[in-house]
XYZ file of C-alpha atoms in Angstrom:
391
model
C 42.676 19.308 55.477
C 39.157 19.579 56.988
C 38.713 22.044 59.932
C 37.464 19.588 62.285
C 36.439 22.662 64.497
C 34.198 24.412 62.075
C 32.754 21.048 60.996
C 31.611 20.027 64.787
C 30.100 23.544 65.269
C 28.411 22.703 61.998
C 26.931 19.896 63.940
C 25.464 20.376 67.164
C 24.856 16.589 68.003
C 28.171 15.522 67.755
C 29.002 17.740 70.703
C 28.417 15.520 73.752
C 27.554 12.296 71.394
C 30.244 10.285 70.080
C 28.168 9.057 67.125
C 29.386 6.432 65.016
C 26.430 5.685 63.334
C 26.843 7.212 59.499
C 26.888 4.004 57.951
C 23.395 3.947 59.182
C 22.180 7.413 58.834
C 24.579 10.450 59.990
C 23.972 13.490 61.365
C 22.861 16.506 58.755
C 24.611 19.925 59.249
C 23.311 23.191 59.815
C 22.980 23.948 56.616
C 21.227 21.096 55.450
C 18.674 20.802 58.451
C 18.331 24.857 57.638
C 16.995 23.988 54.103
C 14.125 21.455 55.125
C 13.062 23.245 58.158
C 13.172 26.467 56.484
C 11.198 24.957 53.360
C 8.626 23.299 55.532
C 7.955 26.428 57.578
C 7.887 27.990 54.092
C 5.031 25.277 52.877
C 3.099 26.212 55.921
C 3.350 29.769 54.844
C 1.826 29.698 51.513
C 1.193 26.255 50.266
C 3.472 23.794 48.795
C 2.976 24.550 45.543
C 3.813 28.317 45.706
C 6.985 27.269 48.168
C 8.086 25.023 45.115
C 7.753 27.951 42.890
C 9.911 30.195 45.000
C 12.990 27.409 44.902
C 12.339 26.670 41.108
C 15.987 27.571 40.273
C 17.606 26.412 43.137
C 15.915 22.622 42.595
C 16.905 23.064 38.913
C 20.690 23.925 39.774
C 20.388 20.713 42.308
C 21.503 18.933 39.005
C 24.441 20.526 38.092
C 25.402 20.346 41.382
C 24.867 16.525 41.425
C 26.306 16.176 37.844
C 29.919 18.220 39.051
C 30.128 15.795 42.701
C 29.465 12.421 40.459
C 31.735 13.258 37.310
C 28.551 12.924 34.795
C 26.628 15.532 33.504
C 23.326 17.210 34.727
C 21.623 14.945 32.510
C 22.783 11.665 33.693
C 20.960 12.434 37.630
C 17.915 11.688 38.865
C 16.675 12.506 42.322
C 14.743 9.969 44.464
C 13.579 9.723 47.794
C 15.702 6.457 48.947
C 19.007 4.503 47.480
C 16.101 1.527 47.867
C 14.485 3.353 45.431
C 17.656 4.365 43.385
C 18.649 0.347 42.949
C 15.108 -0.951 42.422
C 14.145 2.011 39.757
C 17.442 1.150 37.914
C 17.780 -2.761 38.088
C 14.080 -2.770 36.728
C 14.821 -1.010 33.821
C 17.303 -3.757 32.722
C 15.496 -5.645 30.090
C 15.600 -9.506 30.945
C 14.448 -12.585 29.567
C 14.091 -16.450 29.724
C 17.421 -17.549 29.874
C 19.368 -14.665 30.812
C 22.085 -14.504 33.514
C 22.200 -12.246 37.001
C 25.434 -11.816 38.602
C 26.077 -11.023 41.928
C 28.793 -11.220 44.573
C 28.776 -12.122 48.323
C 28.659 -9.572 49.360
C 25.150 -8.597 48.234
C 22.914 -6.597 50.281
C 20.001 -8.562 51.253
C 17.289 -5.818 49.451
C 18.917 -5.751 46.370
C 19.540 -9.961 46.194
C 15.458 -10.199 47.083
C 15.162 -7.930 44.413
C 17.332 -9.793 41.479
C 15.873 -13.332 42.750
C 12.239 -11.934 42.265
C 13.131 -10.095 39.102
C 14.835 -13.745 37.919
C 11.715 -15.837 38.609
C 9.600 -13.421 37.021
C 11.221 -13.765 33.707
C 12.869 -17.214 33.764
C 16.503 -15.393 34.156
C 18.448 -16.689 36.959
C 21.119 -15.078 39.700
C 24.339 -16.675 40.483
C 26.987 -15.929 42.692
C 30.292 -14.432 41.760
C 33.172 -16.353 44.764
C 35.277 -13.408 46.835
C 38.927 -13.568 46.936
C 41.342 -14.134 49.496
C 40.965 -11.019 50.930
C 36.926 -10.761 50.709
C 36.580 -8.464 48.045
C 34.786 -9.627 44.786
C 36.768 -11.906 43.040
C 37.924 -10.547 39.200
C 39.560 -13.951 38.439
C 36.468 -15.778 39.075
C 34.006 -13.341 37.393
C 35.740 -13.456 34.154
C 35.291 -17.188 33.971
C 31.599 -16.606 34.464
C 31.010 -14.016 32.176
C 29.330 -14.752 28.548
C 27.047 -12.910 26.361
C 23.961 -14.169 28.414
C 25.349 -11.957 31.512
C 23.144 -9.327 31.166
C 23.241 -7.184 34.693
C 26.234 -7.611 37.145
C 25.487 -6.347 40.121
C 28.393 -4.952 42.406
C 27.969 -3.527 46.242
C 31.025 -0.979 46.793
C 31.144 -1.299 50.164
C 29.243 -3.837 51.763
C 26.737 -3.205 55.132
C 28.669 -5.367 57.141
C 32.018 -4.324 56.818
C 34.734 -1.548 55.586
C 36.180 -3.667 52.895
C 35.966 -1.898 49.018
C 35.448 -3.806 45.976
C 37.489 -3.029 42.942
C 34.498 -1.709 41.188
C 36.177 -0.396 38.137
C 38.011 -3.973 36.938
C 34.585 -5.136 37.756
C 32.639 -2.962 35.615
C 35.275 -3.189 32.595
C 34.918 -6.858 33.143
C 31.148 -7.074 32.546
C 31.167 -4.726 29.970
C 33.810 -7.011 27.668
C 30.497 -9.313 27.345
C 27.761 -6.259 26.863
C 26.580 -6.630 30.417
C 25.174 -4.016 31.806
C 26.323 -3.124 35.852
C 24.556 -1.534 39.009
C 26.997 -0.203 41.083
C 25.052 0.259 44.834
C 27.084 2.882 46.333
C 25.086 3.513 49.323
C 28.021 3.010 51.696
C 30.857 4.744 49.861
C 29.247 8.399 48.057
C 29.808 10.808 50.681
C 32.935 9.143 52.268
C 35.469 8.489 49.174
C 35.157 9.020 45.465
C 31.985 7.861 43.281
C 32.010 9.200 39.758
C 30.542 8.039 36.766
C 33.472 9.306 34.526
C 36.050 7.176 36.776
C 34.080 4.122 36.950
C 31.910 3.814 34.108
C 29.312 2.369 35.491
C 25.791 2.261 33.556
C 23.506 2.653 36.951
C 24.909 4.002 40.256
C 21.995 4.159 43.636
C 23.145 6.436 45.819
C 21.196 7.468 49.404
C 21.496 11.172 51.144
C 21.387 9.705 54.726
C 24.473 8.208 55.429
C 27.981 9.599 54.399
C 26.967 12.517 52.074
C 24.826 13.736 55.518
C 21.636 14.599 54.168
C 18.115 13.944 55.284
C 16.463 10.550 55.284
C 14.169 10.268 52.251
C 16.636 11.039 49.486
C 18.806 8.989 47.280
C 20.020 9.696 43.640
C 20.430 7.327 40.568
C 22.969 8.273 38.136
C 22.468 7.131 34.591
C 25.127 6.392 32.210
C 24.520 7.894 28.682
C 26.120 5.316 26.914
C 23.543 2.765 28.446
C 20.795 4.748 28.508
C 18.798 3.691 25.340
C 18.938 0.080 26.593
C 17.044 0.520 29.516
C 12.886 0.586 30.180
C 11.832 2.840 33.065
C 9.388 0.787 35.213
C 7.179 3.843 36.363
C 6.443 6.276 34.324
C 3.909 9.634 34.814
C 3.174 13.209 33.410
C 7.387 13.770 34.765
C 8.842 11.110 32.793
C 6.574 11.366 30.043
C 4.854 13.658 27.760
C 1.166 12.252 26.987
C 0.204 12.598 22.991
C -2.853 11.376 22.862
C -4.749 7.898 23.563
C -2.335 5.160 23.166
C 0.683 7.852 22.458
C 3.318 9.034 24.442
C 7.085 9.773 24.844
C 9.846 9.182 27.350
C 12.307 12.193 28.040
C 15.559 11.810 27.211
C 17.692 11.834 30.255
C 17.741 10.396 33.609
C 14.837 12.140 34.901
C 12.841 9.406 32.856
C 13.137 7.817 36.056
C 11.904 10.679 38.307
C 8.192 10.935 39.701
C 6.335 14.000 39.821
C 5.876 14.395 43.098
C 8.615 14.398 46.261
C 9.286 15.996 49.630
C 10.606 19.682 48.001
C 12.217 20.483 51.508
C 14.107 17.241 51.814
C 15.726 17.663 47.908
C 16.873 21.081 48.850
C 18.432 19.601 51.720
C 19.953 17.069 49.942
C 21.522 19.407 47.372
C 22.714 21.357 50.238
C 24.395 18.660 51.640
C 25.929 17.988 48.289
C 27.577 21.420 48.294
C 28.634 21.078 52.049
C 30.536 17.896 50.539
C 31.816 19.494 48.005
C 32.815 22.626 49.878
C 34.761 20.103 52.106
C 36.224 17.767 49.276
C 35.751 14.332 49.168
C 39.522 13.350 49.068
C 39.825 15.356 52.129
C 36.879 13.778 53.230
C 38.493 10.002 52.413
C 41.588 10.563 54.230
C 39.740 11.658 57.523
C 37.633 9.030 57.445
C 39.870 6.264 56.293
C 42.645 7.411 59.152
C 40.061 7.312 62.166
C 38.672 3.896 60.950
C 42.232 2.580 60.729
C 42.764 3.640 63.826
C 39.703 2.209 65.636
C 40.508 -0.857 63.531
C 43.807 -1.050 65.567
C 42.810 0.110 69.164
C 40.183 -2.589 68.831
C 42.100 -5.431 67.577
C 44.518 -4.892 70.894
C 41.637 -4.751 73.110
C 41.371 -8.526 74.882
C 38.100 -10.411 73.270
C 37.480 -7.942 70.951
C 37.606 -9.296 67.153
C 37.867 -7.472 64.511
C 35.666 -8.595 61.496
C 36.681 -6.060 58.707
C 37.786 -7.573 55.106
C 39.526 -5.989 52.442
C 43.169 -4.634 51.276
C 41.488 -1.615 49.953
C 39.196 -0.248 53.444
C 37.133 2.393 54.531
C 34.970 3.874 57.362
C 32.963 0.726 58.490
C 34.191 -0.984 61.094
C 33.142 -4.213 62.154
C 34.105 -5.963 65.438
C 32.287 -8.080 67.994
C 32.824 -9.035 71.995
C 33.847 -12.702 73.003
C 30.633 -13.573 74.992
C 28.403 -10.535 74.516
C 25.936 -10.213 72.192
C 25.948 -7.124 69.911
C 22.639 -5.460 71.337
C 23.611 -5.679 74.867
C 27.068 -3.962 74.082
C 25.070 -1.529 72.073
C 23.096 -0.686 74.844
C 25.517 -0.270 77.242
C 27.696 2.227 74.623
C 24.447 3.683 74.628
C 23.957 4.366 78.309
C 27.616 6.462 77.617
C 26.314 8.345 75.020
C 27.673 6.415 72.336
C 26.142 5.631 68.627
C 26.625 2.571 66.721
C 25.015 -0.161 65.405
C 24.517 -3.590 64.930
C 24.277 -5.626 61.738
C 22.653 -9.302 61.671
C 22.988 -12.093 59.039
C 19.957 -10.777 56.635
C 21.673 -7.604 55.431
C 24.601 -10.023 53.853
C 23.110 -13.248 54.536
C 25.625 -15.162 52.097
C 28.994 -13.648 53.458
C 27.608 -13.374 56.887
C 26.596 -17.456 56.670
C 29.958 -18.204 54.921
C 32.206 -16.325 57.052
C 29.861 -18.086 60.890
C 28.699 -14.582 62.233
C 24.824 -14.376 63.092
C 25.800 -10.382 63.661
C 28.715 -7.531 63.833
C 28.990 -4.641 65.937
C 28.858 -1.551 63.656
C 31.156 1.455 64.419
C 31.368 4.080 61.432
C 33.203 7.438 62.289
C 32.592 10.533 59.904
C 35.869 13.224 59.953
C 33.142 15.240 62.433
C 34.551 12.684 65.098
C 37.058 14.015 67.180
C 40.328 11.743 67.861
C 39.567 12.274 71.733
C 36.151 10.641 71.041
C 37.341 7.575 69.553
C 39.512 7.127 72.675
C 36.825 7.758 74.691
C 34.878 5.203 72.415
C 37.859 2.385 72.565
C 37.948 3.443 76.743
C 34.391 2.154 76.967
C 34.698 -1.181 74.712
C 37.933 -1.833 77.037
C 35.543 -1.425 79.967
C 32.847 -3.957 78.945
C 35.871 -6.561 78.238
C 37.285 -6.336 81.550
C-alpha cells in the first residue's frame, strides 16, 4: 500500500490544493524537481557541457531504468522531450505507400488523427475508422473485419483525453499483428497510473509523456521500440546521435531505439524524468493502479448522486479520468469557480476527441483526475464544492 503521508510531504503543492489535474500535467516530487533545479544551478556553475559530463552515468543508467519500468530492454528506449514527439517520431517511421490502409479508433486524440490524415495524403494511404463497442472501448469484433494485409499501422489510444475508459490494447495489438500491421500504442494517459510494458502488450511503438501520471517535468516523453519491429521502420530525423557519418554520401543508423534520439535535449529535465521513473518504481505501479482506480471510482459515484451532475465516463475496464459535466453550466465557469476554492481540474472540448466527442453530443467535459497523492478528505471536500454549485 502507498504511504499516502510520505507521498504528500513528497509534494508540497498538494498540501492546501486539491489538484486533480494529472491527466493534464501533475505535480513533480521533491525528488524530481531536486534533479532539474539542482542540474540547472549546476549548468550555471560550469557550463552545460561540463554539467552533462558530471551526470554521464547517471543519464546512461536512465535506460535501464526505463527498460526495467516498461518490461523491454535498455535498448528498446528512447528519450524525447514530449509524448507529441514520442507518437510523431514513431508513426513517421512507418513506411507507407499509395494504397495502404491507416486504422484508427474513436477515440483518437485529435494530434495524432491530424497527424495520420496528413501522413495519408502525403502518400496516397488513407485512415479509416475502427466503430467502439457497446461500452465505448475499441471495438475487437469490428477491427477484425477490417483488417487485411494492406493495414499497415493501427493506431490505438489506451486511455483516451476525454474520459477514464481503457481499451483492450493487447487483443488489439494481437489483432493487427495476425495481418503484419504494425501498432502505435499512445499511452500518454495510462504510463504512470497502471501497467504499460512492452513484454505484456507487444506493441511495436509505445509514446509515452513524463508530465502527467509518471510526475515528471514538462518537456519529456519516451518512445519505446519493439525489437521485433525495429528493422521495418525509417527514422524521420536523423543527426551525428542517430547516425555515424562515413563519408560523403555514407552513413549508418545505430541499432537500437536511440536511432530516434537527437543530440541535443534539456539534460536537467531527463534527469528529472528518470528520477521520477524511480520514484514510480519505488512506489509500484500496481500499488499505484489500485489508489488511483479506487479514488476515481469513488468520485465517479459521489458525482453521479449529486443532482445535475452527469457523469460522462465509458468503459468496463476504467481508470483515473473522470469526466462529468453540470446541467446548465458551462465547464469553464465551474472551473473557475473550483478554482476560486483552490481546486485543480480541467476542461476538455470537442477537438481533443472530435469523433467520439461529436458522436456521443458533448461540445466539452469537465476533467477531474486524482493521483494516490489525493487525500480521501480532499475528494469530499472536492464533491462538497460541485454539490454547492448545483444547489
Amino acid at each position: 500500500m502507498i504511504d499516502l503521508d510520505r507521498v504528500r510531504a513528497d509534494t508540497p503543492g498538494c498540501q492546501e490544493q486539491v489538484f486533480l489535474d494529472s491527466a493534464g500535467s501533475s505535480l513533480p516530487p521533491e525528488p524530481v524537481l531536486a534533479e532539474v533545479v539542482g542540474h540547472l544551478k549546476r549548468e550555471a556553475e560550469v557550463g552545460g557541457y561540463r554539467a552533462a559530463a558530471e551526470r554521464g552515468a547517471d543519464l546512461d543508467a536512465g535506460y535501464q531504468v526505463a527498460a526495467d519500468f516498461f518490461g523491454c530492454a535498455p535498448t528498446d528506449i528512447a528519450f524525447t522531450d514530449s509524448a507529441t514527439r514520442s507518437w510523431l517520431l514513431g508513426m513517421s517511421a512507418v513506411p507507407l505507400a499509395a494504397g495502404d490502409r491507416i486504422l484508427l479508433s474513436q477515440v483518437e486524440y485529435g494530434s495524432n488523427a491530424i497527424g495520420l490524415m496528413q501522413r495519408a495524403e502525403e502518400v496516397g494511404a488513407t485512415v479509416e475508422l475502427v466503430p467502439s463497442a457497446a461500452d465505448g472501448a475499441i471495438c475487437v469484433r469490428a477491427l477484425k473485419e477490417l483488417l487485411d494485409e494492406r493495414v499497415k499501422l493501427v493506431s490505438v489510444v489506451h486511455m483516451p483525453t476525454n474520459g477514464g475508459l481503457v481499451n483492450p490494447a493487447k487483443e488489439i495489438i494481437d489483432a493487427a499483428h495476425e495481418v503484419g500491421a504494425l501498432t502505435l500504442l499512445d499511452a500518454c494517459q495510462t504510463a504512470g497510473q497502471r501497467r504499460v510494458r512492452l513484454d505484456e502488450l507487444g506493441a511495436d511503438l509505445i509514446s509515452v509523456t513524463g508530465r502527467k501520471w509518471l510526475r515528471g517535468p514538462r518537456g519529456t516523453g519516451v518512445l519505446i521500440v519493439n525489437p521485433v519491429a525495429a528493422h521495418r521502420l525509417r527514422p524521420p530525423l536523423i543527426d551525428q546521435h542517430s547516425a555515424d557519418w562515413i563519408g560523403l554520401g555514407q552513413w549508418t543508423l545505430r541499432p537500437d531505439a536511440r536511432v530516434h534520439e537527437l543530440w541535443e535535449y534539456s539534460v536537467a529535465d531527463r534527469l528529472g524524468l528518470i528520477a521520477a521513473l524511480r520514484y514510480a518504481d519505488e512506489l509500484g505501479i500496481d500499488d499505484i493502479q489500485a489508489a488511483v482506480v479506487e479514488r476515481a471510482e469513488l468520485l465517479r459515484a459521489e458525482l453521479s448522486a449529486l443532482p445535475g451532475v452527469t457523469v460522462h465516463d465509458l468503459g468496463t475496464e476504467r481508470g483515473g479520468i473522470v469526466s462529468f459535466s453540470l446541467a446548465g453550466m458551462d465547464g469553464m465557469d465551474v472551473k473557475k469557480a473550483l478554482l476560486a476554492k483552490n481546486i485543480t481540474l480541467s476542461v476538455g472540448g470537442p477537438t481533443g476527441a472530435l469523433l467520439d466527442m461529436t458522436a456521443r453530443g458533448l461540445s466539452q467535459v469537465i476533467r477531474a483526475s486524482p493521483h494516490y497523492f489525493v487525500s480521501h478528505a480532499q475528494l469530499t471536500r472536492f464533491v462538497a464544492a460541485v454539490a454547492a454549485l448545483t444547489g
